[in-house]
Short mmCIF file of C-alpha atoms and ligand atoms in Angstrom, two decimals:
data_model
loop_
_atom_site.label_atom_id
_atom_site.label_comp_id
_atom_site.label_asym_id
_atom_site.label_seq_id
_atom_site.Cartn_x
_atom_site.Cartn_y
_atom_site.Cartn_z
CA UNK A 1 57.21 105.37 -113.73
CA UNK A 2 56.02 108.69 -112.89
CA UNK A 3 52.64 109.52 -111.44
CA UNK A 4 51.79 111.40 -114.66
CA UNK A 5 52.47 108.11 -117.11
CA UNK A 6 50.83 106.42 -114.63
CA UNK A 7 47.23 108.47 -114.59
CA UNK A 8 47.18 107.93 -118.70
CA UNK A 9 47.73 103.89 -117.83
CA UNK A 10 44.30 103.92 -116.41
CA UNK A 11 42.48 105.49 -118.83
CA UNK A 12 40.58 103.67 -121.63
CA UNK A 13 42.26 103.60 -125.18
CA UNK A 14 39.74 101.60 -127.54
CA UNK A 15 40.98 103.78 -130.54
CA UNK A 16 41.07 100.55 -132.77
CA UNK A 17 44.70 99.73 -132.31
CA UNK A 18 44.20 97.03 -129.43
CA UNK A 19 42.29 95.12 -131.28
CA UNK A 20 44.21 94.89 -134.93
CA UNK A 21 47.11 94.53 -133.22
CA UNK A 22 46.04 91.58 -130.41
CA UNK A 23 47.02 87.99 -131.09
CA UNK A 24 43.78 86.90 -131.47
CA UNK A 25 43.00 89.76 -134.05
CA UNK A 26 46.05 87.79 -135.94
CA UNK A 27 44.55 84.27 -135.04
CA UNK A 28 46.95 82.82 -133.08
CA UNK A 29 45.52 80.22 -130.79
CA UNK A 30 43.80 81.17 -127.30
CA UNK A 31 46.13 80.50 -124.34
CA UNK A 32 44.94 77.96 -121.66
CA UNK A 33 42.31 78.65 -119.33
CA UNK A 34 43.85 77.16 -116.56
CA UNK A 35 47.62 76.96 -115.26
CA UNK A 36 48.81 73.33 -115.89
CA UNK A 37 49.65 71.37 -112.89
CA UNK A 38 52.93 70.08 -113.14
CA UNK A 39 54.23 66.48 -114.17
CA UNK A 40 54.31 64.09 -111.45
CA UNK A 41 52.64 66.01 -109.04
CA UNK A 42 50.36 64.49 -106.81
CA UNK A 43 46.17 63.88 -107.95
CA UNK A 44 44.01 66.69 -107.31
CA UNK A 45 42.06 66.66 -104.43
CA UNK A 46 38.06 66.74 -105.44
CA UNK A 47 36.01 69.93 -103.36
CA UNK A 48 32.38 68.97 -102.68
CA UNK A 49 30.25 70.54 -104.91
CA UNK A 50 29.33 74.59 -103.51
CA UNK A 51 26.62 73.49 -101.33
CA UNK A 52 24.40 76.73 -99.82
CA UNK A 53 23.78 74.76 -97.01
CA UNK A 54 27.27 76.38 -95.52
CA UNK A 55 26.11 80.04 -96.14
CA UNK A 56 24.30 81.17 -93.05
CA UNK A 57 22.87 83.73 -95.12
CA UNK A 58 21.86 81.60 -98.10
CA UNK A 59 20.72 84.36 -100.49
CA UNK A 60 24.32 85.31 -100.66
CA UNK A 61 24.97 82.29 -102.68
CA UNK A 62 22.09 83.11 -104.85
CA UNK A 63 23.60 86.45 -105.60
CA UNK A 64 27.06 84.67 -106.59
CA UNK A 65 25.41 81.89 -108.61
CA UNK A 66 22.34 84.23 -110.53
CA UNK A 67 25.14 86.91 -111.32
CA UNK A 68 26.07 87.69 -114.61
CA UNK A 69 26.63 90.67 -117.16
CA UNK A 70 23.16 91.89 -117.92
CA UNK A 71 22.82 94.17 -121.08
CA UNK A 72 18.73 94.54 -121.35
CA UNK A 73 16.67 96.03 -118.80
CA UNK A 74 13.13 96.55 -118.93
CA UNK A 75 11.50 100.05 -119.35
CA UNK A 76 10.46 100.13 -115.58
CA UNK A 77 11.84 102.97 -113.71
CA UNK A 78 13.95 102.79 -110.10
CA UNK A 79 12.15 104.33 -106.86
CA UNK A 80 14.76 106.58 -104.94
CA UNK A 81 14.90 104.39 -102.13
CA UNK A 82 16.34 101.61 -104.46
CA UNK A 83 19.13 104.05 -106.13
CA UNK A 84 19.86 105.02 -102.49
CA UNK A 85 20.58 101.39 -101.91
CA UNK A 86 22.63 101.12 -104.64
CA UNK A 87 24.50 104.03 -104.06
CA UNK A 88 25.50 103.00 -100.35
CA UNK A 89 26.19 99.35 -101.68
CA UNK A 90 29.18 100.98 -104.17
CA UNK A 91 30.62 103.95 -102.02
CA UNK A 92 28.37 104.56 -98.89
CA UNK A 93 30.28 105.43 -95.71
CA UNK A 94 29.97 103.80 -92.66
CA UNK A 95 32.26 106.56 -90.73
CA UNK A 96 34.59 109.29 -91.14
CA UNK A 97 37.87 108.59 -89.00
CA UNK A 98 40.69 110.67 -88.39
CA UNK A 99 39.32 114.24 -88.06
CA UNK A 100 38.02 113.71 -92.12
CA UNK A 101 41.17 111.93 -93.06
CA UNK A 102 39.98 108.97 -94.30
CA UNK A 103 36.27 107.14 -94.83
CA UNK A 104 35.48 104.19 -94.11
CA UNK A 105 33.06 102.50 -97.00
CA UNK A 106 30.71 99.40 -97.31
CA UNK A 107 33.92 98.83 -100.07
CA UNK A 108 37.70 98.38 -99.50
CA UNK A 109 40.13 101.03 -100.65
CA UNK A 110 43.89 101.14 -100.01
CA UNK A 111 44.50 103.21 -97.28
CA UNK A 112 41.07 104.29 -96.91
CA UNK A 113 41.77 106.81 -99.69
CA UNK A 114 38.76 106.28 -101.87
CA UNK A 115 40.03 108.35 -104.28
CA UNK A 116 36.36 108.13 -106.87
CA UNK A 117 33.43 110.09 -107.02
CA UNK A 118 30.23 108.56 -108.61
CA UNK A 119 28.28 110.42 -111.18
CA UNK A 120 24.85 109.07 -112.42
CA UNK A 121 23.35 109.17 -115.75
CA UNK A 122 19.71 109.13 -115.05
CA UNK A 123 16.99 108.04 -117.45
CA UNK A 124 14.24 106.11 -115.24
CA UNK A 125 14.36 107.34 -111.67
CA UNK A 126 11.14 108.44 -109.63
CA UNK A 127 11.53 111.81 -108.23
CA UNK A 128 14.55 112.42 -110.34
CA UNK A 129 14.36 114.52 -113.91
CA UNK A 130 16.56 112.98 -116.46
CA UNK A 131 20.26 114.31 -116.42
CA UNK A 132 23.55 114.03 -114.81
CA UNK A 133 24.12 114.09 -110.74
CA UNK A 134 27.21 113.39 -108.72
CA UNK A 135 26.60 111.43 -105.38
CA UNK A 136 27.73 113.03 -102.08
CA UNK A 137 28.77 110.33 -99.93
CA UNK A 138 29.70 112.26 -97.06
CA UNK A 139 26.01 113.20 -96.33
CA UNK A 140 24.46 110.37 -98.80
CA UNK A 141 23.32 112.93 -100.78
CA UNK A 142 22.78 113.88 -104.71
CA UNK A 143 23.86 117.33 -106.49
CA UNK A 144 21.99 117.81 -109.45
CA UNK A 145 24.33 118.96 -112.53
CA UNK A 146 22.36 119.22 -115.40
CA UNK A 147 19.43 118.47 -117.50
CA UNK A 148 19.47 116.03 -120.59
CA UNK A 149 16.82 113.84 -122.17
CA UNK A 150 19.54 113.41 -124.76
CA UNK A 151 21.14 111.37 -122.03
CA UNK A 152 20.99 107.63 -123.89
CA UNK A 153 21.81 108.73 -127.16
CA UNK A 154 25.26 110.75 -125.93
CA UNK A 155 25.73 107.34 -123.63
CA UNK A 156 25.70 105.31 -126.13
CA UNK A 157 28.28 107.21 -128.31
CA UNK A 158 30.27 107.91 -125.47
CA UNK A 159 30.62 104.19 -125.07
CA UNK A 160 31.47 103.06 -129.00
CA UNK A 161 28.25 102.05 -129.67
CA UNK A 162 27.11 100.64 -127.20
CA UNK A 163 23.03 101.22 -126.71
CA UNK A 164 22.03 99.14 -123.66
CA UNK A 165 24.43 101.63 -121.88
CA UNK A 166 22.11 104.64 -122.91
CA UNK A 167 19.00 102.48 -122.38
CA UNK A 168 19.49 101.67 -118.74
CA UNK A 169 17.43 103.57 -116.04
CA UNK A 170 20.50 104.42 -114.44
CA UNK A 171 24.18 104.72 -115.65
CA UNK A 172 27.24 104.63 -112.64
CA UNK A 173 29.69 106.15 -113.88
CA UNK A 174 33.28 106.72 -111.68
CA UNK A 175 36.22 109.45 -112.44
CA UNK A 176 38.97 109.13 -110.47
CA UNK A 177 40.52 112.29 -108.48
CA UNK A 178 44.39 110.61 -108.19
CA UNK A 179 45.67 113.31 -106.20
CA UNK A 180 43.91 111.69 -103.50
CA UNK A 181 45.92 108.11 -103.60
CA UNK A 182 48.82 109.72 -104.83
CA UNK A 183 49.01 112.15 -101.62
CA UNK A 184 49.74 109.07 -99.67
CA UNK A 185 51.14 106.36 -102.26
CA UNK A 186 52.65 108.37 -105.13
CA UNK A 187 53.30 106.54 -108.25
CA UNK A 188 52.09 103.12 -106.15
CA UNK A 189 48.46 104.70 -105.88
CA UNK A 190 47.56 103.62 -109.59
CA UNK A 191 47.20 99.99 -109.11
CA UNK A 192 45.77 99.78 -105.99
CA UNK A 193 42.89 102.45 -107.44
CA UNK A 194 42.65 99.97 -110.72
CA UNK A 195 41.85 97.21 -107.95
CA UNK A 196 39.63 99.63 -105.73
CA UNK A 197 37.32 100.17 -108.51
CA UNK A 198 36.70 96.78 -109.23
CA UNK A 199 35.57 96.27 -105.55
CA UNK A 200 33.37 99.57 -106.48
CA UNK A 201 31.49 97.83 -109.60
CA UNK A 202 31.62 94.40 -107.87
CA UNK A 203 29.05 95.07 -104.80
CA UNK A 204 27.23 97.00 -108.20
CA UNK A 205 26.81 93.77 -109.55
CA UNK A 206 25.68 91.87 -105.87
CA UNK A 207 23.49 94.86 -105.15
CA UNK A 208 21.86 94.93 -108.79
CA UNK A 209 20.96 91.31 -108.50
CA UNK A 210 19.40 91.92 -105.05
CA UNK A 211 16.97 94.47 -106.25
CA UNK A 212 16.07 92.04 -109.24
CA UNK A 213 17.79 94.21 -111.49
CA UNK A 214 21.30 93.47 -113.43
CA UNK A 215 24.40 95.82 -114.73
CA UNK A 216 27.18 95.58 -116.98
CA UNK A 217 30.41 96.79 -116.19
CA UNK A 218 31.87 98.57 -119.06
CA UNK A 219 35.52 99.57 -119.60
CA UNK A 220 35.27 100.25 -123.47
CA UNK A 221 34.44 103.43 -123.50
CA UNK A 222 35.94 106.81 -125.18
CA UNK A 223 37.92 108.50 -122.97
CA UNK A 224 37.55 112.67 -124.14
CA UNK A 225 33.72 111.60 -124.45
CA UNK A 226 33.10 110.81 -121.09
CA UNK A 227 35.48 112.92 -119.30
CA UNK A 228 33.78 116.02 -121.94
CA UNK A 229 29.91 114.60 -120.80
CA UNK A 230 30.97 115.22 -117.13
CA UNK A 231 33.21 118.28 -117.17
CA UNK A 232 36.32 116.46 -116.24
CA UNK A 233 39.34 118.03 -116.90
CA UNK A 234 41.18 114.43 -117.81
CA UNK A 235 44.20 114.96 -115.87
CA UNK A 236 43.32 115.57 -112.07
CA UNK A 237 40.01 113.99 -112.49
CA UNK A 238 38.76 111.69 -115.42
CA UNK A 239 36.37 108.41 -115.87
CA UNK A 240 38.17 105.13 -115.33
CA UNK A 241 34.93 102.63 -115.14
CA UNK A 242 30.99 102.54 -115.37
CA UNK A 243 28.15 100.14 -115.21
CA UNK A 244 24.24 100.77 -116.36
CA UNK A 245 22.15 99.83 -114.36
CA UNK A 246 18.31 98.88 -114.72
CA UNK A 247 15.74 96.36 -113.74
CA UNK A 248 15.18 92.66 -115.54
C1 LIG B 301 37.01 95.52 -116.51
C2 LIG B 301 35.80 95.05 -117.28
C3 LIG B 301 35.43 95.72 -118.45
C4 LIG B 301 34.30 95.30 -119.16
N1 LIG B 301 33.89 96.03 -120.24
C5 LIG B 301 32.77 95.67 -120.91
C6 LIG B 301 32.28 96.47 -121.98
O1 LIG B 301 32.82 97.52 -122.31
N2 LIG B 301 31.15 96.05 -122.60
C7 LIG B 301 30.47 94.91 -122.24
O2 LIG B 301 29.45 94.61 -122.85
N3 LIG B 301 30.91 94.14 -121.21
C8 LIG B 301 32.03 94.49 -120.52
N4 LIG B 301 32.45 93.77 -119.45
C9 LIG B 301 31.67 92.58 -119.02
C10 LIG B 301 32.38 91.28 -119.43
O3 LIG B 301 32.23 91.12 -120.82
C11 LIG B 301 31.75 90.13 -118.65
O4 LIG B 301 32.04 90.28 -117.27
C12 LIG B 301 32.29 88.80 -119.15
O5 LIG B 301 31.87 88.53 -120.47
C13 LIG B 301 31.87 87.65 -118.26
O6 LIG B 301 30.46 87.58 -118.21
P1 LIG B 301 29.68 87.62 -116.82
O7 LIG B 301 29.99 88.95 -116.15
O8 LIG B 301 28.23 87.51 -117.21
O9 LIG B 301 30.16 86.47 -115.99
C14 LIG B 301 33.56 94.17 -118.72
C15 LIG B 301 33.94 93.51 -117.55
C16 LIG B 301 35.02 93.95 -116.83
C17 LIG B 301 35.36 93.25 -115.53
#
């Protein structure tokens, strides 16, 4: 498949069809949760229970257990200094190697390319008037693009309905630039960004729960409305996953 095809692949399609046409729109039964093991093979082996007395860190195993998909956030507001956190969790770099080839990030990316930028929707941040900003990783910095205290009601719409999106204090929200995979991987860049951002919205999640806040990731979005909110031309750069983000 070409490296065009492949761009559309990643992008979000939630025009209705999926869903009519999916077997359990038709009510077919749900498949197993679990591969079977096979006949005659031999009994499985019991694991202890997870036991946090292995973690030498044990609040890591209080992130894993405590995290889940949180969709309703309080009205208080994030200080700077927590964004900032949040912001190196999901794409901060540690260095730049190479002579600015590559960056290395507190997450993995195939090949180093980190081919995402992160844009924030911001509703609730101290020191930080509502509206859009893009997040310069390279100097862990913030450009300011515009002004909106319309911000949760075009989130919302954006993401087919969804209000808790709009209502968060802070909304992640990460375009691709696929040039910047494909330069080194061609048409094998596309999966391996599909898996990078998961990484991305993953330490999101850890990060979140740190804080004592929570996110959502959200793939259900409309694709022309988010690339249109940011400016994104939806071919060399366009939105492929975001996450609100406030406290609980
Ligand atoms: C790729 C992806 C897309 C998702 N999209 C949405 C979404 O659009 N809206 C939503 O409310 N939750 C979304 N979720 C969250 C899942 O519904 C959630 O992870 C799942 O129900 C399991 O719950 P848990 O995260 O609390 O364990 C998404 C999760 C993933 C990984």
């Amino acid at each position: 498949m070409s490296e065009e095809k492949n761009r559309e692949f990643m992008k979000s399609d939630f025009s209705g069809s999926v869903h009519q046409r999916s077997d359990q729109a038709k009510g077919l039964p749900f498949p197993p949760l679990q591969k079977e093991i096979p006949e005659g093979a031999s009994k499985p082996i019991n694991l202890p229970d997870p036991d946090p007395g292995v973690v030498v860190k044990p609040e890591f195993y209080q992130l894993l257990k405590y995290r889940e998909s949180r969709r309703q956030y309080t009205e208080e507001s994030f200080s700077l200094a927590e964004l900032s956190f949040l912001l190196y969790a999901t794409q901060g770099v540690k260095e730049v190697v190479g002579d600015g080839y590559a960056t290395h990030r507190t997450v993995p990316s195939a090949g180093a390319r980190h081919p995402f930028e992160t844009y924030l929707g911001v509703n609730r941040v101290d020191d930080l008037n509502p509206g859009l900003y893009r997040y310069l990783p390279l100097d862990h910095q913030l450009t300011f693009l515009e002004a909106s205290d319309q911000l949760p009601g075009l989130l919302a719409e954006a993401n087919l309905g969804q209000r808790f999106v709009g209502q968060s204090a802070v909304v992640f929200i990460w375009s691709c630039i696929p040039y910047r995979a494909e330069w080194r991987y061609l048409n094998h860049a596309h999966k391996h960004m599909l898996i990078d951002v998961g990484h991305i919205c993953q330490n999101l999640y850890l990060a979140a729960e740190a804080l004592g806040a929570g996110t959502c990731a959200i793939g259900a979005y409309d694709q022309a409305a988010m690339d249109t909110l940011l400016e994104l031309d939806g071919k060399d750069e366009y939105v492929v996953y975001l996450a609100p983000v406030g406290k609980i």
